[in-house]
Short mmCIF file of C-alpha atoms in Angstrom, two decimals:
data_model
loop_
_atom_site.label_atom_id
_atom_site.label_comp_id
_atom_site.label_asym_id
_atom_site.label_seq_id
_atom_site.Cartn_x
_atom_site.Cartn_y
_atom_site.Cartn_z
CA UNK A 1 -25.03 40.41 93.19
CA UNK A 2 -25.16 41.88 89.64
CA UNK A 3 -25.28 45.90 89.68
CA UNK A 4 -28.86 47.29 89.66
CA UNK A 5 -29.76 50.39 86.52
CA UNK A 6 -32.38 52.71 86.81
CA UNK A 7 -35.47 52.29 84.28
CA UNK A 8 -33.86 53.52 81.05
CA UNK A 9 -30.63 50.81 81.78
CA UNK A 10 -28.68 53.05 83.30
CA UNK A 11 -26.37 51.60 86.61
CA UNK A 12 -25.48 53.75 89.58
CA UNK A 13 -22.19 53.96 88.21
CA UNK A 14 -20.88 56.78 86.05
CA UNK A 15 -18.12 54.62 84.18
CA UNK A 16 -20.08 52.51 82.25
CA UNK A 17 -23.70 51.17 81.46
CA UNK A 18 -25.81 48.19 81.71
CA UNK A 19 -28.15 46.13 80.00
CA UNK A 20 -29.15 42.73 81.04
CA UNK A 21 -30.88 39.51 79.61
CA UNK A 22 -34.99 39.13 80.05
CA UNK A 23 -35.52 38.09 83.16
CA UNK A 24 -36.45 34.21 83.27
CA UNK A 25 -33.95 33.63 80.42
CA UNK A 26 -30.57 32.01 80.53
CA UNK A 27 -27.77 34.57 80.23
CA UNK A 28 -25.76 33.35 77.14
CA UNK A 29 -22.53 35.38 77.17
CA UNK A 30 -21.10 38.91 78.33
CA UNK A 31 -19.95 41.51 75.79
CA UNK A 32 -18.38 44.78 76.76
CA UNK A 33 -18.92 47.20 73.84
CA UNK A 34 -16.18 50.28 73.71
CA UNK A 35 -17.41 53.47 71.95
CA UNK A 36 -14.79 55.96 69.52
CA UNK A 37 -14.17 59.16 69.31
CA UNK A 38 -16.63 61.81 70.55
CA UNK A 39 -18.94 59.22 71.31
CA UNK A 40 -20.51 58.29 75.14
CA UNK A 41 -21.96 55.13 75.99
CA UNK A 42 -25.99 57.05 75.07
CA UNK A 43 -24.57 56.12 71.67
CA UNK A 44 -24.99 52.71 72.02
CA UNK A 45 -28.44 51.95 74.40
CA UNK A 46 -30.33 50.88 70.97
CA UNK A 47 -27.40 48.23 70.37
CA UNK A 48 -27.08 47.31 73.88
CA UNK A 49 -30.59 46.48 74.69
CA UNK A 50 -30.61 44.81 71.17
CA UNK A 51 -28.21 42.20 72.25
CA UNK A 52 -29.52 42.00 75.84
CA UNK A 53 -32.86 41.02 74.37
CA UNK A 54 -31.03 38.16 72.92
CA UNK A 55 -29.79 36.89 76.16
CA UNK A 56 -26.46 38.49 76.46
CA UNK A 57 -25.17 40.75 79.22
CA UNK A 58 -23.87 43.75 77.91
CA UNK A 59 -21.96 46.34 79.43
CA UNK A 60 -21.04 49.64 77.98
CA UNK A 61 -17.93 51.82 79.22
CA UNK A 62 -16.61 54.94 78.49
CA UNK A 63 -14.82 55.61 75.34
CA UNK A 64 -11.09 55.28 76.28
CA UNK A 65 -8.54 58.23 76.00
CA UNK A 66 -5.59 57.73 73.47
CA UNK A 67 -2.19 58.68 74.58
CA UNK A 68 -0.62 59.52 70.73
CA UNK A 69 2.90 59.41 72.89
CA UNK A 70 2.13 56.54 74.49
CA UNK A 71 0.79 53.38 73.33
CA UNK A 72 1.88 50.91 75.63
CA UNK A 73 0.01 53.51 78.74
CA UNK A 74 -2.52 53.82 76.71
CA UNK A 75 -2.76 50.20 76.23
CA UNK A 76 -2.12 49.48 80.15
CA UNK A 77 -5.37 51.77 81.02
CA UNK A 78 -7.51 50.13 78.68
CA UNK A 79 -6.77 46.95 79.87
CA UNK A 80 -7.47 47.83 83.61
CA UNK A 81 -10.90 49.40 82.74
CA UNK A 82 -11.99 46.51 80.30
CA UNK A 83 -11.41 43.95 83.04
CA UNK A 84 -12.95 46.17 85.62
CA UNK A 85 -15.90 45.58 83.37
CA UNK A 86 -15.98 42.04 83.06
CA UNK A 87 -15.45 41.47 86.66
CA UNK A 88 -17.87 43.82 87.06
CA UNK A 89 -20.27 41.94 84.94
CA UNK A 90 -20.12 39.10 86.65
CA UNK A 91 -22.80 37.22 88.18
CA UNK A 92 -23.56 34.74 90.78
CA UNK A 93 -22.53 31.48 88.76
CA UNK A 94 -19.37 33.88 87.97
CA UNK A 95 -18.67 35.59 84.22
CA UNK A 96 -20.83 34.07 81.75
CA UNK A 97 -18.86 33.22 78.92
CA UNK A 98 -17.91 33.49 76.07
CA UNK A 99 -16.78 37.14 76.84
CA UNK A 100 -16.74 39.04 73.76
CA UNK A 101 -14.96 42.67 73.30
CA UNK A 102 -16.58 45.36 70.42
CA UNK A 103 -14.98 47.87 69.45
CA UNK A 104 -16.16 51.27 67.70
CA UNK A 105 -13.74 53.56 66.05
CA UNK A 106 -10.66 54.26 68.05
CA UNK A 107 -12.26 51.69 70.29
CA UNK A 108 -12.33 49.01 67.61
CA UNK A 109 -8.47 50.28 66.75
CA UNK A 110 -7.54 49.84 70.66
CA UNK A 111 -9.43 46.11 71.05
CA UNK A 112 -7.62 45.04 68.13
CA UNK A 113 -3.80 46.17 69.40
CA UNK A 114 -4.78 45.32 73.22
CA UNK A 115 -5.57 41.40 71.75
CA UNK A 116 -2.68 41.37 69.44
CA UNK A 117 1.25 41.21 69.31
CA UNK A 118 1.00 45.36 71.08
CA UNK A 119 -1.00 43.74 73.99
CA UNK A 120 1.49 40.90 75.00
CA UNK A 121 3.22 42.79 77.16
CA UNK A 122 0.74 44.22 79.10
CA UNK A 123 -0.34 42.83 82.66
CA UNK A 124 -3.61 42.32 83.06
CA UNK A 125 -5.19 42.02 79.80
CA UNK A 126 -9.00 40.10 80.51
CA UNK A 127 -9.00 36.39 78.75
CA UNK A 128 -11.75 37.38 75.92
CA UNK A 129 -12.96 34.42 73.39
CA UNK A 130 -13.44 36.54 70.43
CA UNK A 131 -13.36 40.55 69.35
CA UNK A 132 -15.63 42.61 66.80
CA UNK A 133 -14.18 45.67 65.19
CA UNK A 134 -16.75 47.79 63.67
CA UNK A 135 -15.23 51.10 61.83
CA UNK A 136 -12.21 50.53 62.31
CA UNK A 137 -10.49 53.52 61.11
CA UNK A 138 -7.57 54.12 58.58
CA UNK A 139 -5.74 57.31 57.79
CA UNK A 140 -8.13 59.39 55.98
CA UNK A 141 -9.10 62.66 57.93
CA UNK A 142 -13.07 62.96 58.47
CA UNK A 143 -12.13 66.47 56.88
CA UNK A 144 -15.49 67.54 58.98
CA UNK A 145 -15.78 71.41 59.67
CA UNK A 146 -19.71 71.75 60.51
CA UNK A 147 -21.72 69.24 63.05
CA UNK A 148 -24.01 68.41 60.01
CA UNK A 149 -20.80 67.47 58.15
CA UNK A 150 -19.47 65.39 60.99
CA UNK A 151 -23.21 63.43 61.19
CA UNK A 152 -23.21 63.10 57.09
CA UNK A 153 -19.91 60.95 58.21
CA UNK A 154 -21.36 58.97 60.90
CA UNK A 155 -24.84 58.24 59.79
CA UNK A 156 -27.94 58.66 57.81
CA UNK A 157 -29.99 57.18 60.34
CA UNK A 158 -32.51 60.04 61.72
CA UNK A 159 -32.41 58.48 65.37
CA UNK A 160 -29.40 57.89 65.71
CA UNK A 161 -28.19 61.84 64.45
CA UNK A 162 -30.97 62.98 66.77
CA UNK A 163 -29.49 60.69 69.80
CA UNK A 164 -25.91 62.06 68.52
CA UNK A 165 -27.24 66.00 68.81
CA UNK A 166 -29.10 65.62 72.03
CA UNK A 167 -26.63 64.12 73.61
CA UNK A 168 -24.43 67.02 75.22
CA UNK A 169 -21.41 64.55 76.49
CA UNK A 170 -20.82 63.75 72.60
CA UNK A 171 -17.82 66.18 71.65
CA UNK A 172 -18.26 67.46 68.33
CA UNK A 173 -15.26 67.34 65.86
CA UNK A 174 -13.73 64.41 67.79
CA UNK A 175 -13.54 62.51 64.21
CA UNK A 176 -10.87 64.96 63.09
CA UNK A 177 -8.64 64.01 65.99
CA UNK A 178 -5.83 62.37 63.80
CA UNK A 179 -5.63 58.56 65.10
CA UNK A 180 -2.04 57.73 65.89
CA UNK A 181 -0.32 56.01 63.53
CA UNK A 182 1.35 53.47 66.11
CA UNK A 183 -2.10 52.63 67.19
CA UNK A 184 -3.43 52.39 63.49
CA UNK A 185 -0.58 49.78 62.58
CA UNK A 186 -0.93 47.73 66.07
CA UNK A 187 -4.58 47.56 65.11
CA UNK A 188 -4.01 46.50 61.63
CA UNK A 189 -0.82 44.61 62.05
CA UNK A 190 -1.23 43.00 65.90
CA UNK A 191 -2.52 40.31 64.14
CA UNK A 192 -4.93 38.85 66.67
CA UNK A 193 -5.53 35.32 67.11
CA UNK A 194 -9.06 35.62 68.47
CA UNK A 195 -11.89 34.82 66.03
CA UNK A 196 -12.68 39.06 64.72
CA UNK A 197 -16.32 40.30 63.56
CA UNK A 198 -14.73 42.89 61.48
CA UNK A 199 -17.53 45.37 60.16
CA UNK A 200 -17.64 48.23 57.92
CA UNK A 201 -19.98 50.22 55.92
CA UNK A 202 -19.47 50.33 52.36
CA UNK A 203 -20.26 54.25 52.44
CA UNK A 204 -17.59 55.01 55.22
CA UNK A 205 -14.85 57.68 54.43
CA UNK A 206 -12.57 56.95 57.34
CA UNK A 207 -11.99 53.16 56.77
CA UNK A 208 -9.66 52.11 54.11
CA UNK A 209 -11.21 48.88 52.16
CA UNK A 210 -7.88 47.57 50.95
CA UNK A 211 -6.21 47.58 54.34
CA UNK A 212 -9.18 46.32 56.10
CA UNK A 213 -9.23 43.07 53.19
CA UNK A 214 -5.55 42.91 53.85
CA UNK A 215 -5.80 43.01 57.53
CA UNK A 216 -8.77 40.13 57.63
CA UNK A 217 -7.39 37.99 55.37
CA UNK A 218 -3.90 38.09 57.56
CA UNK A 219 -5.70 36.74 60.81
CA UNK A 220 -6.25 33.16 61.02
CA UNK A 221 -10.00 33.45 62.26
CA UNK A 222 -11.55 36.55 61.18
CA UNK A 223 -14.85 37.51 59.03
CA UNK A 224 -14.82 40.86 57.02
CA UNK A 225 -18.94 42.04 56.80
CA UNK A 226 -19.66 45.29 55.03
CA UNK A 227 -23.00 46.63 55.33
CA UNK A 228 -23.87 48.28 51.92
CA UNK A 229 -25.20 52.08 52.52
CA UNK A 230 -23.62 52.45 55.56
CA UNK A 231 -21.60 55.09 57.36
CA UNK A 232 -18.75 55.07 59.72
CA UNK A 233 -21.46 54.70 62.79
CA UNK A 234 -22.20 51.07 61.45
CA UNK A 235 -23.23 49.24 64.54
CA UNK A 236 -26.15 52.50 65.02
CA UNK A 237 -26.42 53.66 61.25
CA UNK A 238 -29.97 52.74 59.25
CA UNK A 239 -29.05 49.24 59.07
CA UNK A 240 -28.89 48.59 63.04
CA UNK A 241 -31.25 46.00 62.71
CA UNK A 242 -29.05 43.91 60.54
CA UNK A 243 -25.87 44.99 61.82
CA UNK A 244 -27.15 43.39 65.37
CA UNK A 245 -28.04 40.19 63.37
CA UNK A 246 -24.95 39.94 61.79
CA UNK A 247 -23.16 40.54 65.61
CA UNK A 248 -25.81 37.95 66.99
CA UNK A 249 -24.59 35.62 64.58
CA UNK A 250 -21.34 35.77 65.17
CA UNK A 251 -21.87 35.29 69.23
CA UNK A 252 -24.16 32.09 68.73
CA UNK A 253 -21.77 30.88 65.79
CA UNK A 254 -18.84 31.58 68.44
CA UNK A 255 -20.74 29.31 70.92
CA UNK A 256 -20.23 26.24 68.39
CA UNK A 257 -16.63 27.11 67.96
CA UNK A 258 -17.49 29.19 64.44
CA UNK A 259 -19.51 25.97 62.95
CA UNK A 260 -22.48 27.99 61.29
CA UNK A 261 -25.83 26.59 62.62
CA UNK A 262 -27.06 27.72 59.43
CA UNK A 263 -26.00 27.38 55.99
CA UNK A 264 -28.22 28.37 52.50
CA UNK A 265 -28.46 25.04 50.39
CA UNK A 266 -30.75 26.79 47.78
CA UNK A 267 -31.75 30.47 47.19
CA UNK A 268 -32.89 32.62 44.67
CA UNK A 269 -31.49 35.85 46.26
#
């Protein structure tokens, strides 16, 4: 049976968190979402239940702990806990697929290595039909030093920095953690052959356009979105609303092996 949450989506688990399809409706695929640095999965109940309202289960785990010594462990935890959560997520009729894994931040930077040349060798890795990396970082320091400073970076959405503040698990300064460079170039360079979401916010210090062009265009199935006036929180900055289109695009476009179901003929915008 699937794992029961409390009233505000939460499960009786303290690894991860869960938000399920309307009841009455046909669950349509799974998606585990991975948070970044300083972040806990609070950060992402307004894009969770966004996608669950669209028929998807989505569950949320824990943002992973990077090992700067030691990619491949690093690489061998994350795999355990993501398929943890897809076995966890599974139902009666077994895991609804397509299984899709988002990434945040370091956890965008870890889904793309785990799914790309770095992951090959490790055991265990969960079969996934696509990936979305949203901020994914490159080199540039957050350079950061007061908690307003660190939000300016994230967001300018006034929900989300109030969600970020209240929240006492997120660790402030966490985006001035340095992001190894071995991880950086797996991420970059693993060069996935999943179909990639790849997001960014056209207002975002911490990614680096040119690398992220560079790295989209070298992957044989892979969309580069960015989301003008947005911060490095894309997925939960003012433009959640569209951000969550743009992801519920991509998982009903993924269901018709990437043909559009919609394409403009005529506009005048």
């Amino acid at each position: 049976m699937p794992e029961q949450s409390d009233q505000s989506g939460r499960p009786d688990r303290s690894d991860h968190t869960d938000h399920f399809a309307p009841e009455g409706l046909r669950t349509r695929g799974t998606v585990v979402v991975v948070p970044g640095r300083g972040e806990t999965r609070a950060t992402y109940d307004r894009f969770g239940s966004r996608l669950a309202a669209d028929a998807y289960r989505v569950r949320v785990v824990d943002a992973p702990a990077v090992d700067a010594g030691d990619l491949p462990g690093t690489l061998s935890r994350f795999a355990a806990r993501l398929t943890a959560a897809v076995d966890g997520a599974r139902g009666e009729d077994g895991t609804v697929r397509p299984v899709v894994v988002v990434g945040s931040d370091t956890g965008a930077a870890l889904v793309a290595a785990l799914y790309g040349t770095a992951g090959a060798s490790v055991a265990g890795v969960p079969e996934a039909e696509a990936v979305v990396l949203a901020g994914l970082p490159g080199r540039a320091p957050a350079a950061a030093d007061t908690w307003d400073g660190e939000l300016d970076v994230r967001t300018s959405c006034p929900a989300h920095r109030r969600v970020l503040t209240d929240d006492a698990g997120v660790r402030r300064g966490a985006l001035n953690d340095a992001v190894p460079e071995e991880l950086l170039a797996a991420a970059h360079d693993g060069g996935t052959a999943l179909p990639a979401l790849i997001l960014a916010g056209d207002a975002d210090p911490l990614v680096d356009r040119d690398e992220l062009h560079r790295t989209a265009k070298s992957l044989a199935r892979a969309r580069l979105s960015v989301v003008r006036g947005a911060h490095h929180d894309v997925l939960n900055d003012l433009q959640h609303r569209s951000v969550a289109a743009e992801v519920v695009t991509f998982l009903e476009t993924l269901r018709e092996d990437l043909v559009p179901l919609v394409t403009v003929e005529t506009s005048a915008w």
